[in-house]
PDB file of C-alpha atoms in Angstrom:
ATOM      1  CA  GLY A1213      33.448 -35.271 -46.201  1.00  0.00           C
ATOM      2  CA  ASP A1214      33.329 -33.472 -49.791  1.00  0.00           C
ATOM      3  CA  SER A1215      32.661 -30.012 -49.987  1.00  0.00           C
ATOM      4  CA  VAL A1216      32.424 -27.109 -52.191  1.00  0.00           C
ATOM      5  CA  THR A1217      33.140 -23.580 -51.899  1.00  0.00           C
ATOM      6  CA  GLN A1218      33.093 -20.757 -53.661  1.00  0.00           C
ATOM      7  CA  MET A1219      33.144 -16.459 -53.057  1.00  0.00           C
ATOM      8  CA  GLU A1220      30.058 -14.719 -51.347  1.00  0.00           C
ATOM      9  CA  GLY A1221      28.099 -12.878 -53.471  1.00  0.00           C
ATOM     10  CA  PRO A1222      26.813 -10.160 -54.502  1.00  0.00           C
ATOM     11  CA  VAL A1223      28.762  -9.069 -56.921  1.00  0.00           C
ATOM     12  CA  THR A1224      28.609  -5.946 -58.680  1.00  0.00           C
ATOM     13  CA  LEU A1225      29.885  -5.492 -61.683  1.00  0.00           C
ATOM     14  CA  SER A1226      29.936  -3.054 -64.647  1.00  0.00           C
ATOM     15  CA  GLU A1227      28.365  -4.258 -68.605  1.00  0.00           C
ATOM     16  CA  GLU A1228      31.554  -5.193 -70.111  1.00  0.00           C
ATOM     17  CA  ALA A1229      34.081  -5.593 -66.949  1.00  0.00           C
ATOM     18  CA  CYS A1230      36.186  -8.799 -66.425  1.00  0.00           C
ATOM     19  CA  LEU A1231      34.081 -11.261 -64.288  1.00  0.00           C
ATOM     20  CA  THR A1232      35.585 -13.654 -61.813  1.00  0.00           C
ATOM     21  CA  ILE A1233      33.924 -15.807 -59.354  1.00  0.00           C
ATOM     22  CA  ASN A1234      36.330 -18.395 -57.178  1.00  0.00           C
ATOM     23  CA  CYS A1235      35.737 -21.655 -56.929  1.00  0.00           C
ATOM     24  CA  THR A1236      37.782 -24.617 -54.626  1.00  0.00           C
ATOM     25  CA  TYR A1237      36.413 -28.115 -54.039  1.00  0.00           C
ATOM     26  CA  THR A1238      37.848 -30.465 -51.258  1.00  0.00           C
ATOM     27  CA  ALA A1239      36.616 -34.523 -52.252  1.00  0.00           C
ATOM     28  CA  THR A1240      38.001 -38.023 -52.271  1.00  0.00           C
ATOM     29  CA  GLY A1241      38.405 -39.075 -55.798  1.00  0.00           C
ATOM     30  CA  TYR A1242      38.509 -38.042 -59.157  1.00  0.00           C
ATOM     31  CA  PRO A1243      35.033 -35.711 -59.315  1.00  0.00           C
ATOM     32  CA  SER A1244      33.604 -34.050 -62.059  1.00  0.00           C
ATOM     33  CA  LEU A1245      33.175 -30.182 -61.818  1.00  0.00           C
ATOM     34  CA  PHE A1246      30.253 -27.327 -63.291  1.00  0.00           C
ATOM     35  CA  TRP A1247      28.918 -24.631 -63.241  1.00  0.00           C
ATOM     36  CA  TYR A1248      25.141 -24.037 -62.775  1.00  0.00           C
ATOM     37  CA  VAL A1249      23.470 -20.355 -63.439  1.00  0.00           C
ATOM     38  CA  GLN A1250      19.911 -19.601 -61.911  1.00  0.00           C
ATOM     39  CA  TYR A1251      18.152 -17.028 -63.634  1.00  0.00           C
ATOM     40  CA  PRO A1252      15.986 -14.694 -62.125  1.00  0.00           C
ATOM     41  CA  GLY A1253      12.474 -16.617 -62.316  1.00  0.00           C
ATOM     42  CA  GLU A1254      14.037 -19.264 -64.241  1.00  0.00           C
ATOM     43  CA  GLY A1255      15.387 -22.940 -62.830  1.00  0.00           C
ATOM     44  CA  LEU A1256      18.682 -24.365 -62.716  1.00  0.00           C
ATOM     45  CA  GLN A1257      20.622 -24.841 -65.517  1.00  0.00           C
ATOM     46  CA  LEU A1258      24.039 -26.326 -66.192  1.00  0.00           C
ATOM     47  CA  LEU A1259      26.048 -23.475 -67.643  1.00  0.00           C
ATOM     48  CA  LEU A1260      29.821 -26.083 -68.087  1.00  0.00           C
ATOM     49  CA  LYS A1261      31.448 -28.413 -67.007  1.00  0.00           C
ATOM     50  CA  ALA A1262      34.523 -30.465 -66.850  1.00  0.00           C
ATOM     51  CA  THR A1263      34.910 -34.577 -66.473  1.00  0.00           C
ATOM     52  CA  LYS A1264      38.730 -34.249 -65.495  1.00  0.00           C
ATOM     53  CA  ALA A1265      41.885 -32.148 -65.494  1.00  0.00           C
ATOM     54  CA  ASP A1266      42.985 -29.256 -67.249  1.00  0.00           C
ATOM     55  CA  ASP A1267      39.561 -29.740 -69.211  1.00  0.00           C
ATOM     56  CA  LYS A1268      38.111 -26.728 -69.879  1.00  0.00           C
ATOM     57  CA  GLY A1269      34.141 -26.149 -69.476  1.00  0.00           C
ATOM     58  CA  SER A1270      33.468 -23.001 -71.437  1.00  0.00           C
ATOM     59  CA  ASN A1271      29.915 -21.841 -72.175  1.00  0.00           C
ATOM     60  CA  LYS A1272      27.898 -18.277 -73.234  1.00  0.00           C
ATOM     61  CA  GLY A1273      31.332 -16.984 -72.860  1.00  0.00           C
ATOM     62  CA  PHE A1274      32.194 -18.122 -70.013  1.00  0.00           C
ATOM     63  CA  GLU A1275      35.037 -20.972 -69.057  1.00  0.00           C
ATOM     64  CA  ALA A1276      36.371 -22.265 -65.987  1.00  0.00           C
ATOM     65  CA  THR A1277      39.190 -24.523 -65.481  1.00  0.00           C
ATOM     66  CA  TYR A1278      39.505 -27.660 -63.908  1.00  0.00           C
ATOM     67  CA  ARG A1279      43.131 -27.307 -61.911  1.00  0.00           C
ATOM     68  CA  LYS A1280      43.847 -30.673 -59.768  1.00  0.00           C
ATOM     69  CA  GLU A1281      46.621 -28.566 -58.486  1.00  0.00           C
ATOM     70  CA  THR A1282      45.232 -26.328 -56.786  1.00  0.00           C
ATOM     71  CA  THR A1283      41.469 -27.900 -56.505  1.00  0.00           C
ATOM     72  CA  SER A1284      39.662 -24.891 -58.389  1.00  0.00           C
ATOM     73  CA  PHE A1285      37.371 -24.417 -60.800  1.00  0.00           C
ATOM     74  CA  HIS A1286      36.826 -20.536 -60.747  1.00  0.00           C
ATOM     75  CA  LEU A1287      34.465 -19.321 -63.189  1.00  0.00           C
ATOM     76  CA  GLU A1288      35.575 -16.491 -65.976  1.00  0.00           C
ATOM     77  CA  LYS A1289      33.598 -14.201 -68.838  1.00  0.00           C
ATOM     78  CA  GLY A1290      35.926 -10.977 -70.319  1.00  0.00           C
ATOM     79  CA  SER A1291      32.930  -8.427 -70.689  1.00  0.00           C
ATOM     80  CA  VAL A1292      30.329  -9.974 -68.667  1.00  0.00           C
ATOM     81  CA  GLN A1293      26.343  -7.986 -70.019  1.00  0.00           C
ATOM     82  CA  VAL A1294      23.681  -7.453 -68.272  1.00  0.00           C
ATOM     83  CA  SER A1295      22.125 -10.378 -69.179  1.00  0.00           C
ATOM     84  CA  ASP A1296      24.378 -12.152 -67.393  1.00  0.00           C
ATOM     85  CA  SER A1297      22.459 -11.381 -64.199  1.00  0.00           C
ATOM     86  CA  ALA A1298      21.778 -14.537 -61.858  1.00  0.00           C
ATOM     87  CA  VAL A1299      23.313 -16.802 -58.865  1.00  0.00           C
ATOM     88  CA  TYR A1300      25.585 -18.543 -59.972  1.00  0.00           C
ATOM     89  CA  PHE A1301      26.694 -22.696 -58.263  1.00  0.00           C
ATOM     90  CA  CYS A1302      29.727 -24.089 -58.647  1.00  0.00           C
ATOM     91  CA  ALA A1303      28.851 -28.105 -58.006  1.00  0.00           C
ATOM     92  CA  LEU A1304      30.973 -31.056 -58.046  1.00  0.00           C
ATOM     93  CA  SER A1305      30.468 -35.451 -58.265  1.00  0.00           C
ATOM     94  CA  VAL A1306      32.664 -37.492 -56.969  1.00  0.00           C
ATOM     95  CA  SER A1307      33.671 -39.900 -59.534  1.00  0.00           C
ATOM     96  CA  GLY A1308      31.108 -43.729 -58.597  1.00  0.00           C
ATOM     97  CA  GLY A1309      28.322 -41.386 -56.924  1.00  0.00           C
ATOM     98  CA  PHE A1310      25.431 -40.075 -57.333  1.00  0.00           C
ATOM     99  CA  LYS A1311      25.853 -36.993 -55.199  1.00  0.00           C
ATOM    100  CA  THR A1312      26.301 -33.620 -56.286  1.00  0.00           C
ATOM    101  CA  ILE A1313      27.657 -30.980 -53.950  1.00  0.00           C
ATOM    102  CA  PHE A1314      26.587 -27.598 -55.053  1.00  0.00           C
ATOM    103  CA  GLY A1315      28.386 -24.837 -53.638  1.00  0.00           C
ATOM    104  CA  ALA A1316      25.930 -21.938 -51.310  1.00  0.00           C
ATOM    105  CA  GLY A1317      25.878 -19.760 -54.637  1.00  0.00           C
ATOM    106  CA  THR A1318      27.284 -16.633 -56.369  1.00  0.00           C
ATOM    107  CA  ARG A1319      25.026 -13.276 -57.323  1.00  0.00           C
ATOM    108  CA  LEU A1320      25.865 -11.981 -59.765  1.00  0.00           C
ATOM    109  CA  PHE A1321      24.648  -7.990 -61.259  1.00  0.00           C
ATOM    110  CA  VAL A1322      25.621  -6.181 -64.010  1.00  0.00           C
ATOM    111  CA  LYS A1323      24.594  -2.866 -64.605  1.00  0.00           C
ATOM    112  CA  ALA A1324      24.102  -1.272 -67.720  1.00  0.00           C
TER     113      ALA A1324
ATOM    114  CA  GLY B 615      10.267 -32.657 -75.023  1.00  0.00           C
ATOM    115  CA  ALA B 616       8.672 -31.173 -72.052  1.00  0.00           C
ATOM    116  CA  GLY B 617      11.374 -30.672 -68.742  1.00  0.00           C
ATOM    117  CA  VAL B 618      11.246 -31.795 -65.577  1.00  0.00           C
ATOM    118  CA  SER B 619       7.638 -29.950 -63.393  1.00  0.00           C
ATOM    119  CA  GLN B 620       6.614 -29.632 -59.767  1.00  0.00           C
ATOM    120  CA  SER B 621       3.380 -28.764 -57.971  1.00  0.00           C
ATOM    121  CA  PRO B 622       2.403 -27.410 -56.708  1.00  0.00           C
ATOM    122  CA  SER B 623       4.695 -24.192 -57.466  1.00  0.00           C
ATOM    123  CA  ASN B 624       3.645 -22.362 -54.321  1.00  0.00           C
ATOM    124  CA  LYS B 625       2.227 -23.909 -50.498  1.00  0.00           C
ATOM    125  CA  VAL B 626       1.367 -22.367 -48.514  1.00  0.00           C
ATOM    126  CA  THR B 627       0.756 -24.624 -45.140  1.00  0.00           C
ATOM    127  CA  GLU B 628       0.492 -24.320 -41.102  1.00  0.00           C
ATOM    128  CA  LYS B 629       3.121 -25.608 -38.268  1.00  0.00           C
ATOM    129  CA  GLY B 630       1.725 -29.228 -37.749  1.00  0.00           C
ATOM    130  CA  LYS B 631       0.037 -29.569 -41.212  1.00  0.00           C
ATOM    131  CA  ASP B 632       1.554 -32.485 -43.590  1.00  0.00           C
ATOM    132  CA  VAL B 633       2.024 -31.350 -47.605  1.00  0.00           C
ATOM    133  CA  GLU B 634       3.216 -33.688 -50.404  1.00  0.00           C
ATOM    134  CA  LEU B 635       4.886 -32.210 -53.754  1.00  0.00           C
ATOM    135  CA  ARG B 636       5.405 -34.219 -56.984  1.00  0.00           C
ATOM    136  CA  CYS B 637       7.685 -33.809 -59.552  1.00  0.00           C
ATOM    137  CA  ASP B 638       7.347 -35.432 -63.302  1.00  0.00           C
ATOM    138  CA  PRO B 639      10.785 -35.734 -64.542  1.00  0.00           C
ATOM    139  CA  ILE B 640      11.946 -35.894 -67.937  1.00  0.00           C
ATOM    140  CA  SER B 641      10.972 -39.212 -69.361  1.00  0.00           C
ATOM    141  CA  GLY B 642      13.307 -41.669 -70.191  1.00  0.00           C
ATOM    142  CA  HIS B 643      14.926 -40.527 -67.081  1.00  0.00           C
ATOM    143  CA  THR B 644      16.533 -42.506 -65.282  1.00  0.00           C
ATOM    144  CA  ALA B 645      17.666 -40.985 -61.952  1.00  0.00           C
ATOM    145  CA  LEU B 646      15.841 -38.505 -59.697  1.00  0.00           C
ATOM    146  CA  TYR B 647      16.887 -36.159 -57.764  1.00  0.00           C
ATOM    147  CA  TRP B 648      15.266 -33.905 -54.981  1.00  0.00           C
ATOM    148  CA  TYR B 649      17.245 -30.620 -52.622  1.00  0.00           C
ATOM    149  CA  ARG B 650      16.330 -28.451 -50.890  1.00  0.00           C
ATOM    150  CA  GLN B 651      17.592 -24.364 -50.740  1.00  0.00           C
ATOM    151  CA  SER B 652      16.700 -22.345 -47.387  1.00  0.00           C
ATOM    152  CA  LEU B 653      16.931 -18.463 -48.429  1.00  0.00           C
ATOM    153  CA  GLY B 654      19.963 -17.063 -48.961  1.00  0.00           C
ATOM    154  CA  GLN B 655      21.632 -20.591 -48.784  1.00  0.00           C
ATOM    155  CA  GLY B 656      23.230 -23.114 -51.493  1.00  0.00           C
ATOM    156  CA  LEU B 657      21.098 -26.630 -52.114  1.00  0.00           C
ATOM    157  CA  GLU B 658      21.211 -29.212 -49.888  1.00  0.00           C
ATOM    158  CA  PHE B 659      20.648 -33.003 -51.331  1.00  0.00           C
ATOM    159  CA  LEU B 660      17.790 -34.848 -49.757  1.00  0.00           C
ATOM    160  CA  ILE B 661      17.812 -38.177 -51.776  1.00  0.00           C
ATOM    161  CA  TYR B 662      18.472 -39.966 -55.042  1.00  0.00           C
ATOM    162  CA  PHE B 663      16.683 -42.218 -56.984  1.00  0.00           C
ATOM    163  CA  GLN B 664      17.108 -44.811 -59.747  1.00  0.00           C
ATOM    164  CA  GLY B 665      14.616 -46.313 -60.544  1.00  0.00           C
ATOM    165  CA  ASN B 666      12.328 -47.187 -57.794  1.00  0.00           C
ATOM    166  CA  SER B 667      14.860 -47.938 -55.334  1.00  0.00           C
ATOM    167  CA  ALA B 668      16.642 -44.732 -53.495  1.00  0.00           C
ATOM    168  CA  PRO B 669      20.037 -45.910 -52.096  1.00  0.00           C
ATOM    169  CA  ASP B 670      20.578 -43.081 -50.040  1.00  0.00           C
ATOM    170  CA  LYS B 671      17.949 -41.451 -47.778  1.00  0.00           C
ATOM    171  CA  SER B 672      20.615 -39.930 -45.489  1.00  0.00           C
ATOM    172  CA  GLY B 673      20.465 -36.940 -46.902  1.00  0.00           C
ATOM    173  CA  LEU B 674      16.596 -36.455 -45.298  1.00  0.00           C
ATOM    174  CA  PRO B 675      16.748 -33.782 -42.452  1.00  0.00           C
ATOM    175  CA  SER B 676      14.420 -35.675 -40.592  1.00  0.00           C
ATOM    176  CA  ASP B 677      12.340 -38.662 -39.986  1.00  0.00           C
ATOM    177  CA  ARG B 678       9.428 -36.183 -40.829  1.00  0.00           C
ATOM    178  CA  PHE B 679      10.501 -36.619 -43.965  1.00  0.00           C
ATOM    179  CA  SER B 680       9.578 -39.213 -46.541  1.00  0.00           C
ATOM    180  CA  ALA B 681       9.944 -39.822 -50.345  1.00  0.00           C
ATOM    181  CA  GLU B 682       8.694 -42.692 -52.709  1.00  0.00           C
ATOM    182  CA  ARG B 683       8.939 -42.901 -56.583  1.00  0.00           C
ATOM    183  CA  THR B 684       7.080 -44.502 -58.654  1.00  0.00           C
ATOM    184  CA  GLY B 685       6.428 -46.881 -62.210  1.00  0.00           C
ATOM    185  CA  GLY B 686      10.760 -45.149 -62.198  1.00  0.00           C
ATOM    186  CA  SER B 687       8.732 -41.623 -63.235  1.00  0.00           C
ATOM    187  CA  VAL B 688       6.790 -39.560 -60.162  1.00  0.00           C
ATOM    188  CA  SER B 689       7.929 -39.129 -57.444  1.00  0.00           C
ATOM    189  CA  THR B 690       6.549 -37.646 -53.652  1.00  0.00           C
ATOM    190  CA  LEU B 691       7.972 -35.858 -51.038  1.00  0.00           C
ATOM    191  CA  THR B 692       6.315 -35.928 -47.807  1.00  0.00           C
ATOM    192  CA  ILE B 693       6.913 -34.119 -45.241  1.00  0.00           C
ATOM    193  CA  GLN B 694       4.524 -34.875 -42.062  1.00  0.00           C
ATOM    194  CA  ARG B 695       4.145 -32.714 -39.244  1.00  0.00           C
ATOM    195  CA  THR B 696       5.718 -29.447 -41.340  1.00  0.00           C
ATOM    196  CA  GLN B 697       7.554 -27.638 -39.054  1.00  0.00           C
ATOM    197  CA  GLN B 698       8.230 -22.748 -39.315  1.00  0.00           C
ATOM    198  CA  GLU B 699      11.539 -24.334 -40.303  1.00  0.00           C
ATOM    199  CA  ASP B 700      10.935 -26.959 -43.113  1.00  0.00           C
ATOM    200  CA  SER B 701       9.772 -23.326 -44.650  1.00  0.00           C
ATOM    201  CA  ALA B 702      12.281 -23.404 -48.971  1.00  0.00           C
ATOM    202  CA  VAL B 703      12.175 -23.721 -51.536  1.00  0.00           C
ATOM    203  CA  TYR B 704      12.146 -27.797 -52.654  1.00  0.00           C
ATOM    204  CA  LEU B 705      13.427 -28.475 -56.231  1.00  0.00           C
ATOM    205  CA  CYS B 706      13.036 -31.988 -57.706  1.00  0.00           C
ATOM    206  CA  ALA B 707      15.878 -32.426 -60.510  1.00  0.00           C
ATOM    207  CA  SER B 708      16.888 -34.883 -63.375  1.00  0.00           C
ATOM    208  CA  SER B 709      19.746 -37.176 -65.052  1.00  0.00           C
ATOM    209  CA  LEU B 710      19.716 -39.184 -67.592  1.00  0.00           C
ATOM    210  CA  GLY B 711      21.029 -41.986 -65.098  1.00  0.00           C
ATOM    211  CA  GLU B 712      23.208 -42.028 -61.741  1.00  0.00           C
ATOM    212  CA  SER B 713      27.179 -41.214 -63.493  1.00  0.00           C
ATOM    213  CA  SER B 714      28.932 -38.377 -62.053  1.00  0.00           C
ATOM    214  CA  TYR B 715      29.603 -36.964 -65.616  1.00  0.00           C
ATOM    215  CA  ASN B 716      25.304 -36.386 -66.499  1.00  0.00           C
ATOM    216  CA  GLU B 717      23.858 -32.762 -66.166  1.00  0.00           C
ATOM    217  CA  GLN B 718      20.928 -32.525 -64.006  1.00  0.00           C
ATOM    218  CA  PHE B 719      18.007 -30.908 -65.180  1.00  0.00           C
ATOM    219  CA  PHE B 720      16.059 -29.290 -62.551  1.00  0.00           C
ATOM    220  CA  GLY B 721      12.344 -28.608 -62.234  1.00  0.00           C
ATOM    221  CA  PRO B 722      11.161 -24.292 -61.322  1.00  0.00           C
ATOM    222  CA  GLY B 723      10.175 -25.811 -57.327  1.00  0.00           C
ATOM    223  CA  THR B 724       8.003 -25.433 -54.904  1.00  0.00           C
ATOM    224  CA  ARG B 725       7.879 -23.314 -52.762  1.00  0.00           C
ATOM    225  CA  LEU B 726       6.806 -24.248 -49.374  1.00  0.00           C
ATOM    226  CA  THR B 727       5.737 -21.731 -46.598  1.00  0.00           C
ATOM    227  CA  VAL B 728       5.237 -22.536 -43.009  1.00  0.00           C
ATOM    228  CA  LEU B 729       3.182 -20.339 -40.667  1.00  0.00           C
TER     229      LEU B 729
END
């Protein structure tokens, strides 16, 4: 069945460090891929998405590229800030379907 | 405009009691989703509505769980004879349609604690 696997956390970084959170997926068909973020005390919100192979989603300095050949959608940021501390969820939604499959989430702590 | 709202924000109940959780989606959103987030776990899909219909209920953990949606708007998730393993945060989300491209907008969740 369809699934999403993302790196376990927590991830602890110093401010201005580089971030990569790995995400790989298994899906039938051609999924859309998403990263959602949950800041402390807030609800989940969409961070970025990509709907076809080789698309790059970007927002707030974060980027992720849809890699069909490696079935991956790794989240990257060149320089993290304390305000990026949150839980990040990788997710997929299969074309023609309605169900969104979420990964387990990766908690990021950024120290000043 | 208003986002997705859920009530109550917190619910503490005794084992064996029934609980009802409510979700108000964003106006005009035809698709509505319920998820469960257990401590340290990802989001577990429960059920999806397109309008008032639920095409797939297979994510509901047991027959103690049911959900309905009326008027294409408000949805309620009911858990009968609650068990301790039902303790979790229940999240509701809505989207413009059922396309896989559509962003889901999440509510703040209802934290359910079964004693």
